[in-house]
Amino acid sequence: MEGRRKVLVIDDEPDLVEMIRMALERMFEVTTAFNGKEGVTKAREERPDVIVLDVMMPEKDGFTACRELKGDPSTASIPIIILTGVAEHFGRTKYHRMGGLEIEAEDFIPKPVDPNELLRRVTALLKKD
């Protein structure tokens, strides 16, 4: 699979992860993690081209994982697409949750996720690269 771009999907819902994998693996190498802690570790080890990140997860939520990845020079340049059913969307790249936390990411997609729309968004982010 050399030469294929890599997408890391971080979500604690196995059915959703499988649906996303099936949609993306036609064009990309897809790896997965099932919580934010595991996802941050995999992102640092595997250096994916794009990260698809859920917000509500055990061990480390998506907001915390995103902030950690964007604050680490080794992963800061990796584009992140946030999947959420709970965040309020501000503009195109800022997200807010209770308590005033704002997170910068390259894109967001509200749940439920349309796999074809996700594929379009991942492809568009990689074309900017």
XYZ file of C-alpha atoms in Angstrom:
129
model
C 0.000 0.000 0.000
C 3.020 2.264 -0.334
C 2.168 5.654 -1.758
C -1.359 5.768 -0.363
C -2.140 8.599 2.017
C -2.936 7.558 5.587
C -6.025 8.533 7.587
C -6.280 7.896 11.328
C -9.877 7.514 12.549
C -10.350 8.055 16.302
C -13.826 7.184 17.594
C -15.188 4.937 20.337
C -18.140 3.645 18.274
C -16.956 0.457 16.489
C -19.824 0.480 13.969
C -19.085 4.069 12.963
C -15.358 3.363 12.730
C -16.073 0.410 10.426
C -18.415 2.490 8.246
C -15.779 5.224 7.949
C -13.076 2.652 7.203
C -15.152 1.152 4.398
C -15.804 4.589 2.888
C -12.188 5.751 3.032
C -10.175 2.604 2.335
C -11.000 2.737 -1.372
C -8.628 5.695 -1.609
C -6.611 5.764 1.614
C -4.796 3.554 4.079
C -6.967 3.685 7.210
C -5.826 3.051 10.774
C -8.032 3.319 13.840
C -8.038 4.098 17.537
C -10.979 3.730 19.920
C -10.285 6.496 22.440
C -8.465 9.806 22.560
C -5.476 8.532 24.514
C -4.812 5.708 22.042
C -5.444 8.111 19.152
C -2.858 10.658 20.283
C -0.288 7.873 20.716
C -1.013 6.458 17.236
C -0.874 9.912 15.657
C 2.591 10.477 17.120
C 3.826 7.026 16.089
C 2.268 6.741 12.627
C 2.173 10.369 11.430
C -1.052 10.093 9.386
C -1.857 12.576 6.624
C -5.289 13.377 8.134
C -6.975 12.631 11.472
C -10.738 12.108 11.788
C -11.533 12.725 15.453
C -14.724 12.228 17.466
C -15.478 14.551 20.379
C -17.156 12.332 22.976
C -14.792 9.483 23.918
C -13.488 7.756 27.041
C -10.038 8.333 28.554
C -9.421 11.541 26.575
C -12.134 13.465 24.750
C -11.659 14.779 21.240
C -11.265 18.406 22.317
C -8.396 17.480 24.629
C -6.827 15.208 22.002
C -7.081 17.928 19.341
C -5.534 20.547 21.610
C -2.717 18.132 22.512
C -2.016 17.213 18.877
C -2.063 20.837 17.700
C 0.248 21.811 20.561
C 2.856 19.165 19.708
C 5.327 20.228 16.982
C 5.521 16.636 15.704
C 1.757 16.496 14.992
C 0.671 20.156 14.767
C 0.642 20.208 10.960
C -1.601 17.137 10.601
C -5.071 18.281 9.485
C -7.876 17.280 11.850
C -11.532 16.786 10.966
C -13.727 16.801 14.055
C -16.881 14.674 14.153
C -19.426 15.928 16.625
C -23.008 15.954 17.659
C -22.370 18.165 20.689
C -20.201 21.113 19.703
C -21.464 24.450 18.567
C -19.877 25.432 15.299
C -18.277 28.852 15.085
C -17.118 29.775 11.609
C -15.373 27.047 9.674
C -12.650 25.964 12.085
C -13.504 26.924 15.664
C -15.481 24.780 18.043
C -16.844 25.567 21.440
C -18.095 23.506 24.324
C -19.427 24.348 27.745
C -16.853 26.179 29.815
C -15.538 28.314 26.980
C -13.000 25.903 25.497
C -12.272 26.703 21.868
C -10.418 24.292 19.626
C -8.875 24.928 16.235
C -9.244 22.208 13.609
C -9.230 22.214 9.827
C -12.835 21.045 9.422
C -15.809 19.656 11.259
C -18.621 17.309 10.288
C -21.762 16.982 12.393
C -23.035 13.533 13.290
C -24.610 11.474 11.872
C -21.736 11.258 9.417
C -22.378 10.869 5.696
C -19.478 8.630 4.568
C -19.409 10.149 1.080
C -19.237 13.672 2.499
C -16.403 12.598 4.794
C -14.531 11.145 1.807
C -14.971 14.445 -0.069
C -13.717 16.467 2.900
C -10.655 14.256 3.491
C -9.806 14.392 -0.215
C -10.197 18.186 -0.274
C -7.909 18.621 2.751
C -5.227 16.493 1.136
C -5.408 18.483 -2.104
C -4.488 21.607 -0.103
C -1.338 19.814 1.034
